[in-house]
PDB file of C-alpha atoms in Angstrom:
ATOM      1  CA  MET A  47      -0.666  38.137  -9.578  1.00 43.00           C
ATOM      2  CA  THR A  48      -1.918  37.740 -13.138  1.00 41.00           C
ATOM      3  CA  VAL A  49      -5.501  36.805 -14.027  1.00 33.00           C
ATOM      4  CA  VAL A  50      -4.296  33.384 -15.218  1.00 34.00           C
ATOM      5  CA  GLU A  51      -2.476  32.722 -11.919  1.00 39.00           C
ATOM      6  CA  GLU A  52      -5.507  33.852  -9.929  1.00 35.00           C
ATOM      7  CA  ARG A  53      -7.791  31.505 -11.885  1.00 35.00           C
ATOM      8  CA  ALA A  54      -5.315  28.650 -11.369  1.00 39.00           C
ATOM      9  CA  ASN A  55      -5.304  29.291  -7.610  1.00 39.00           C
ATOM     10  CA  ILE A  56      -9.114  29.342  -7.504  1.00 33.00           C
ATOM     11  CA  ALA A  57      -9.270  26.091  -9.492  1.00 42.00           C
ATOM     12  CA  ASP A  58      -6.710  24.472  -7.182  1.00 51.00           C
ATOM     13  CA  ALA A  59      -8.634  25.599  -4.098  1.00 48.00           C
ATOM     14  CA  GLY A  60     -11.797  24.114  -5.586  1.00 61.00           C
ATOM     15  CA  GLY A  61      -9.967  20.861  -6.244  1.00 84.00           C
ATOM     16  CA  GLU A  62      -8.702  20.686  -2.673  1.00 91.00           C
ATOM     17  CA  THR A  63     -12.212  21.335  -1.374  1.00 93.00           C
ATOM     18  CA  ALA A  64     -13.519  18.489  -3.537  1.00 93.00           C
ATOM     19  CA  ARG A  65     -10.737  16.202  -2.331  1.00 95.00           C
ATOM     20  CA  ARG A  66     -11.503  16.992   1.316  1.00 96.00           C
ATOM     21  CA  ALA A  67     -15.205  16.324   0.712  1.00 95.00           C
ATOM     22  CA  MET A  68     -14.313  12.998  -0.977  1.00 97.00           C
ATOM     23  CA  ILE A  69     -12.151  12.013   1.992  1.00 97.00           C
ATOM     24  CA  ASP A  70     -14.839  12.903   4.544  1.00 96.00           C
ATOM     25  CA  SER A  71     -17.898  11.540   2.721  1.00 96.00           C
ATOM     26  CA  GLN A  72     -16.456   8.497   0.930  1.00 96.00           C
ATOM     27  CA  LEU A  73     -13.283   7.311   2.673  1.00 97.00           C
ATOM     28  CA  ARG A  74     -13.544   8.073   6.392  1.00 96.00           C
ATOM     29  CA  VAL A  75     -17.159   6.865   6.647  1.00 96.00           C
ATOM     30  CA  SER A  76     -16.103   3.563   5.063  1.00 96.00           C
ATOM     31  CA  GLY A  77     -13.259   2.894   7.486  1.00 95.00           C
ATOM     32  CA  ILE A  78     -10.343   4.356   5.512  1.00 96.00           C
ATOM     33  CA  ASN A  79      -8.674   6.321   8.304  1.00 96.00           C
ATOM     34  CA  ASP A  80      -4.907   5.846   7.956  1.00 97.00           C
ATOM     35  CA  PRO A  81      -3.491   9.408   8.116  1.00 97.00           C
ATOM     36  CA  ALA A  82      -0.796   8.750   5.485  1.00 97.00           C
ATOM     37  CA  ILE A  83      -3.312   7.289   3.029  1.00 98.00           C
ATOM     38  CA  LEU A  84      -5.736  10.166   3.544  1.00 98.00           C
ATOM     39  CA  ALA A  85      -2.882  12.640   3.059  1.00 97.00           C
ATOM     40  CA  ALA A  86      -2.067  10.949  -0.257  1.00 97.00           C
ATOM     41  CA  PHE A  87      -5.673  11.363  -1.429  1.00 97.00           C
ATOM     42  CA  LEU A  88      -5.583  15.013  -0.418  1.00 97.00           C
ATOM     43  CA  ALA A  89      -2.306  15.615  -2.263  1.00 96.00           C
ATOM     44  CA  VAL A  90      -3.204  13.943  -5.590  1.00 96.00           C
ATOM     45  CA  PRO A  91      -5.729  15.795  -7.800  1.00 96.00           C
ATOM     46  CA  ARG A  92      -8.081  13.073  -9.072  1.00 95.00           C
ATOM     47  CA  GLU A  93      -9.357  15.400 -11.787  1.00 94.00           C
ATOM     48  CA  ASP A  94      -5.922  15.327 -13.446  1.00 94.00           C
ATOM     49  CA  PHE A  95      -6.473  11.663 -14.352  1.00 93.00           C
ATOM     50  CA  VAL A  96      -9.761  11.985 -16.229  1.00 93.00           C
ATOM     51  CA  PRO A  97     -10.539  13.587 -19.604  1.00 91.00           C
ATOM     52  CA  GLU A  98     -11.443  17.284 -19.536  1.00 90.00           C
ATOM     53  CA  ALA A  99     -15.070  16.464 -20.286  1.00 91.00           C
ATOM     54  CA  ARG A 100     -15.281  14.152 -17.230  1.00 91.00           C
ATOM     55  CA  ARG A 101     -13.660  16.459 -14.657  1.00 92.00           C
ATOM     56  CA  ALA A 102     -17.030  17.483 -13.231  1.00 90.00           C
ATOM     57  CA  VAL A 103     -17.618  13.890 -12.058  1.00 92.00           C
ATOM     58  CA  ALA A 104     -14.022  13.106 -11.006  1.00 94.00           C
ATOM     59  CA  TYR A 105     -14.985  13.129  -7.314  1.00 95.00           C
ATOM     60  CA  ALA A 106     -18.314  11.356  -7.611  1.00 92.00           C
ATOM     61  CA  ASP A 107     -18.697   8.210  -5.509  1.00 93.00           C
ATOM     62  CA  ARG A 108     -18.500   5.913  -8.519  1.00 93.00           C
ATOM     63  CA  ALA A 109     -16.216   4.741 -11.301  1.00 93.00           C
ATOM     64  CA  VAL A 110     -15.451   7.228 -14.069  1.00 93.00           C
ATOM     65  CA  ALA A 111     -15.374   6.019 -17.671  1.00 89.00           C
ATOM     66  CA  LEU A 112     -12.249   7.294 -19.410  1.00 89.00           C
ATOM     67  CA  GLY A 113     -12.936   6.047 -22.932  1.00 84.00           C
ATOM     68  CA  GLY A 114     -11.452   3.141 -24.851  1.00 81.00           C
ATOM     69  CA  GLY A 115     -12.843   0.698 -22.312  1.00 81.00           C
ATOM     70  CA  GLU A 116     -10.729   2.177 -19.504  1.00 87.00           C
ATOM     71  CA  VAL A 117     -12.201   3.069 -16.118  1.00 89.00           C
ATOM     72  CA  LEU A 118     -11.008   5.048 -13.104  1.00 93.00           C
ATOM     73  CA  SER A 119     -12.215   3.131 -10.061  1.00 94.00           C
ATOM     74  CA  PRO A 120     -13.998   4.924  -7.204  1.00 95.00           C
ATOM     75  CA  ALA A 121     -11.761   6.536  -4.588  1.00 96.00           C
ATOM     76  CA  LEU A 122     -13.035   4.035  -2.014  1.00 97.00           C
ATOM     77  CA  THR A 123     -11.679   1.128  -4.085  1.00 97.00           C
ATOM     78  CA  TYR A 124      -8.220   2.682  -4.089  1.00 97.00           C
ATOM     79  CA  GLY A 125      -8.517   3.422  -0.375  1.00 97.00           C
ATOM     80  CA  GLN A 126      -9.357  -0.230   0.280  1.00 97.00           C
ATOM     81  CA  MET A 127      -6.404  -1.342  -1.837  1.00 97.00           C
ATOM     82  CA  LEU A 128      -3.890   0.895  -0.094  1.00 98.00           C
ATOM     83  CA  THR A 129      -5.215  -0.033   3.348  1.00 97.00           C
ATOM     84  CA  ALA A 130      -4.797  -3.743   2.562  1.00 97.00           C
ATOM     85  CA  ALA A 131      -1.376  -3.141   0.962  1.00 97.00           C
ATOM     86  CA  GLU A 132       0.082  -1.234   3.932  1.00 95.00           C
ATOM     87  CA  PRO A 133       2.786   0.443   1.789  1.00 95.00           C
ATOM     88  CA  VAL A 134       5.918   1.705   3.523  1.00 94.00           C
ATOM     89  CA  ALA A 135       8.598   4.138   2.425  1.00 94.00           C
ATOM     90  CA  ASP A 136      11.152   1.508   1.372  1.00 93.00           C
ATOM     91  CA  ASP A 137       8.697  -0.567  -0.709  1.00 95.00           C
ATOM     92  CA  SER A 138       9.321  -0.877  -4.422  1.00 95.00           C
ATOM     93  CA  VAL A 139       5.834  -0.788  -5.931  1.00 96.00           C
ATOM     94  CA  LEU A 140       4.631  -2.067  -9.292  1.00 96.00           C
ATOM     95  CA  VAL A 141       1.248  -0.784 -10.494  1.00 96.00           C
ATOM     96  CA  ILE A 142      -0.294  -2.879 -13.261  1.00 94.00           C
ATOM     97  CA  GLY A 143      -3.266  -1.761 -15.290  1.00 86.00           C
ATOM     98  CA  ASN A 144      -4.907   0.706 -17.561  1.00 69.00           C
ATOM     99  CA  PRO A 145      -5.059   3.525 -16.765  1.00 69.00           C
ATOM    100  CA  GLY A 146      -3.206   3.042 -13.467  1.00 68.00           C
ATOM    101  CA  GLY A 147      -1.828   6.587 -13.271  1.00 91.00           C
ATOM    102  CA  TYR A 148      -3.988   7.739 -10.357  1.00 95.00           C
ATOM    103  CA  LEU A 149      -3.232   4.662  -8.276  1.00 96.00           C
ATOM    104  CA  ALA A 150       0.478   5.022  -9.068  1.00 96.00           C
ATOM    105  CA  ALA A 151       0.409   8.678  -7.995  1.00 96.00           C
ATOM    106  CA  LEU A 152      -1.272   7.749  -4.690  1.00 97.00           C
ATOM    107  CA  ALA A 153       1.251   4.955  -4.081  1.00 97.00           C
ATOM    108  CA  GLY A 154       4.060   7.381  -4.880  1.00 96.00           C
ATOM    109  CA  LYS A 155       3.091   9.430  -1.823  1.00 97.00           C
ATOM    110  CA  LEU A 156       3.452   6.349   0.388  1.00 97.00           C
ATOM    111  CA  ALA A 157       6.373   4.350  -1.013  1.00 95.00           C
ATOM    112  CA  GLY A 158       9.860   5.026  -2.282  1.00 85.00           C
ATOM    113  CA  LYS A 159       9.796   3.811  -5.884  1.00 93.00           C
ATOM    114  CA  VAL A 160       6.745   3.236  -8.090  1.00 95.00           C
ATOM    115  CA  THR A 161       6.714   1.714 -11.575  1.00 94.00           C
ATOM    116  CA  LEU A 162       3.611   1.786 -13.782  1.00 94.00           C
ATOM    117  CA  VAL A 163       3.105  -0.777 -16.561  1.00 92.00           C
ATOM    118  CA  ALA A 164       0.210  -1.749 -18.815  1.00 87.00           C
ATOM    119  CA  ALA A 165      -1.665  -4.952 -18.109  1.00 83.00           C
ATOM    120  CA  LYS A 166      -1.052  -6.570 -21.486  1.00 79.00           C
ATOM    121  CA  GLY A 167       2.056  -8.644 -20.898  1.00 68.00           C
ATOM    122  CA  GLU A 168       4.446  -5.808 -20.094  1.00 75.00           C
ATOM    123  CA  PHE A 169       4.325  -6.487 -16.369  1.00 85.00           C
ATOM    124  CA  ALA A 170       6.142  -9.810 -16.816  1.00 84.00           C
ATOM    125  CA  LYS A 171       9.378  -7.944 -17.633  1.00 87.00           C
ATOM    126  CA  ALA A 172       9.203  -5.609 -14.632  1.00 89.00           C
ATOM    127  CA  GLY A 173      11.259  -7.658 -12.165  1.00 91.00           C
ATOM    128  CA  GLU A 174      10.388  -8.393  -8.552  1.00 94.00           C
ATOM    129  CA  HIS A 175       8.702  -5.845  -6.312  1.00 96.00           C
ATOM    130  CA  ALA A 176       7.785  -5.782  -2.636  1.00 96.00           C
ATOM    131  CA  LEU A 177       4.274  -4.601  -3.483  1.00 97.00           C
ATOM    132  CA  VAL A 178       2.255  -5.156  -6.641  1.00 97.00           C
ATOM    133  CA  LEU A 179      -1.041  -3.304  -7.140  1.00 97.00           C
ATOM    134  CA  VAL A 180      -3.347  -4.391  -9.964  1.00 95.00           C
ATOM    135  CA  ASP A 181      -5.643  -1.543 -11.035  1.00 94.00           C
ATOM    136  CA  GLY A 182      -8.653  -3.655 -11.933  1.00 93.00           C
ATOM    137  CA  ALA A 183     -10.167  -7.085 -11.396  1.00 93.00           C
ATOM    138  CA  ILE A 184      -8.588 -10.356 -12.474  1.00 92.00           C
ATOM    139  CA  GLU A 185     -10.814 -13.131 -13.737  1.00 90.00           C
ATOM    140  CA  GLU A 186      -7.988 -15.599 -14.369  1.00 87.00           C
ATOM    141  CA  LEU A 187      -4.761 -15.319 -12.374  1.00 87.00           C
ATOM    142  CA  PRO A 188      -1.767 -15.517 -14.731  1.00 86.00           C
ATOM    143  CA  ALA A 189       1.200 -17.525 -13.435  1.00 86.00           C
ATOM    144  CA  ALA A 190       3.524 -14.699 -14.549  1.00 87.00           C
ATOM    145  CA  LEU A 191       2.162 -12.454 -11.790  1.00 91.00           C
ATOM    146  CA  ALA A 192       4.075 -14.520  -9.231  1.00 92.00           C
ATOM    147  CA  ASP A 193       7.329 -13.580 -10.984  1.00 92.00           C
ATOM    148  CA  VAL A 194       6.941  -9.869 -10.171  1.00 94.00           C
ATOM    149  CA  VAL A 195       6.198 -10.350  -6.456  1.00 95.00           C
ATOM    150  CA  SER A 196       9.250 -10.740  -4.212  1.00 94.00           C
ATOM    151  CA  ALA A 197       9.460 -13.768  -1.897  1.00 93.00           C
ATOM    152  CA  ASP A 198       8.143 -11.825   1.094  1.00 92.00           C
ATOM    153  CA  GLY A 199       6.123  -9.343  -0.956  1.00 94.00           C
ATOM    154  CA  ARG A 200       2.411  -8.938  -1.456  1.00 95.00           C
ATOM    155  CA  LEU A 201      -0.067  -8.344  -4.228  1.00 97.00           C
ATOM    156  CA  VAL A 202      -3.323  -6.411  -3.920  1.00 97.00           C
ATOM    157  CA  THR A 203      -5.884  -6.767  -6.672  1.00 96.00           C
ATOM    158  CA  GLY A 204      -9.502  -7.113  -7.554  1.00 95.00           C
ATOM    159  CA  VAL A 205     -10.829 -10.554  -8.427  1.00 95.00           C
ATOM    160  CA  VAL A 206     -14.049 -11.630 -10.084  1.00 93.00           C
ATOM    161  CA  GLU A 207     -15.966 -14.370  -8.278  1.00 89.00           C
ATOM    162  CA  ARG A 208     -19.274 -15.512  -9.750  1.00 86.00           C
ATOM    163  CA  GLY A 209     -19.775 -12.124 -11.361  1.00 87.00           C
ATOM    164  CA  VAL A 210     -18.944 -10.119  -8.209  1.00 93.00           C
ATOM    165  CA  THR A 211     -15.731  -8.105  -7.879  1.00 95.00           C
ATOM    166  CA  ARG A 212     -13.849  -8.364  -4.603  1.00 95.00           C
ATOM    167  CA  LEU A 213     -10.631  -7.088  -3.031  1.00 97.00           C
ATOM    168  CA  ALA A 214      -7.919  -9.719  -2.558  1.00 97.00           C
ATOM    169  CA  LEU A 215      -4.476  -9.880  -0.951  1.00 97.00           C
ATOM    170  CA  GLY A 216      -1.906 -12.237  -2.443  1.00 96.00           C
ATOM    171  CA  ARG A 217       1.232 -13.783  -0.965  1.00 95.00           C
ATOM    172  CA  LYS A 218       3.774 -16.186  -2.436  1.00 91.00           C
ATOM    173  CA  VAL A 219       3.572 -19.772  -1.244  1.00 90.00           C
ATOM    174  CA  GLY A 220       5.889 -22.304  -2.867  1.00 87.00           C
ATOM    175  CA  GLY A 221       6.613 -19.910  -5.705  1.00 86.00           C
ATOM    176  CA  ALA A 222       2.933 -19.414  -6.571  1.00 89.00           C
ATOM    177  CA  LEU A 223       0.516 -16.679  -5.566  1.00 93.00           C
ATOM    178  CA  VAL A 224      -2.208 -17.530  -3.100  1.00 93.00           C
ATOM    179  CA  LEU A 225      -5.035 -15.007  -2.872  1.00 95.00           C
ATOM    180  CA  THR A 226      -7.152 -14.259   0.184  1.00 95.00           C
ATOM    181  CA  VAL A 227     -10.415 -12.465  -0.568  1.00 96.00           C
ATOM    182  CA  LEU A 228     -10.980  -9.597   1.868  1.00 95.00           C
ATOM    183  CA  ALA A 229     -14.189  -7.781   0.912  1.00 94.00           C
ATOM    184  CA  GLU A 230     -16.460  -6.738  -1.912  1.00 94.00           C
ATOM    185  CA  ALA A 231     -15.070  -3.796  -3.874  1.00 95.00           C
ATOM    186  CA  ASP A 232     -15.993  -1.897  -7.016  1.00 94.00           C
ATOM    187  CA  PHE A 233     -13.404  -2.921  -9.624  1.00 92.00           C
ATOM    188  CA  ALA A 234     -13.653  -2.919 -13.408  1.00 89.00           C
ATOM    189  CA  PRO A 235     -12.509  -6.266 -14.856  1.00 88.00           C
ATOM    190  CA  LEU A 236      -9.256  -6.040 -16.830  1.00 87.00           C
ATOM    191  CA  ALA A 237      -9.541  -7.486 -20.326  1.00 83.00           C
ATOM    192  CA  ALA A 238      -5.890  -8.593 -20.170  1.00 82.00           C
ATOM    193  CA  PHE A 239      -6.762 -10.945 -17.293  1.00 83.00           C
ATOM    194  CA  ALA A 240      -9.990 -12.337 -18.721  1.00 79.00           C
ATOM    195  CA  PRO A 241     -10.338 -16.123 -18.976  1.00 74.00           C
ATOM    196  CA  ARG A 242      -8.917 -17.654 -22.108  1.00 67.00           C
ATOM    197  CA  PRO A 243     -11.565 -18.936 -24.547  1.00 62.00           C
ATOM    198  CA  LYS A 244     -12.347 -22.621 -24.114  1.00 57.00           C
ATOM    199  CA  TRP A 245     -12.661 -24.832 -27.137  1.00 56.00           C
ATOM    200  CA  SER A 246     -15.968 -26.536 -27.652  1.00 54.00           C
ATOM    201  CA  PHE A 247     -17.162 -28.980 -30.303  1.00 52.00           C
TER     202      PHE A 247
END
């Protein structure tokens, strides 16, 4: 084994230790106990989705600023989302948001096909999916979101209510999405889903 390979193995072992600690101290104690979801968190290195300079705080129990206004939500937020979503192997999953990569990687361990798109309009061309995950909080629900959720599909997202972010589950009713708020959750609001400016005179 070369020195480089040995260092890589040590780094990987350290990452797995951090992931196990995150699972035990952040997820399990908060009611995230589904074995498949916990296995996904163990398998996906969270540090791979943050800038090099932020790797030391990748497993902290808080959001991680990524730069450019983008935020990686706390692991608990993603655990809450996946628990509410109940993904299965034959789900086609659409992940909407910036950055979205970590959530997409977690979903990829639980579902068959995962597509990742940016929040700014691109999602509208993605076609229908059984499960849509929005990586951030919506302040104003765009009608186009209903077009990417299949008739019997579901949407899991953050919403902003009176300045508080909450976890919500959406289903299609009469062609439109109806959201049910489930619990408070630590989401960063997505600028792409901010309310449109209102004219005033």
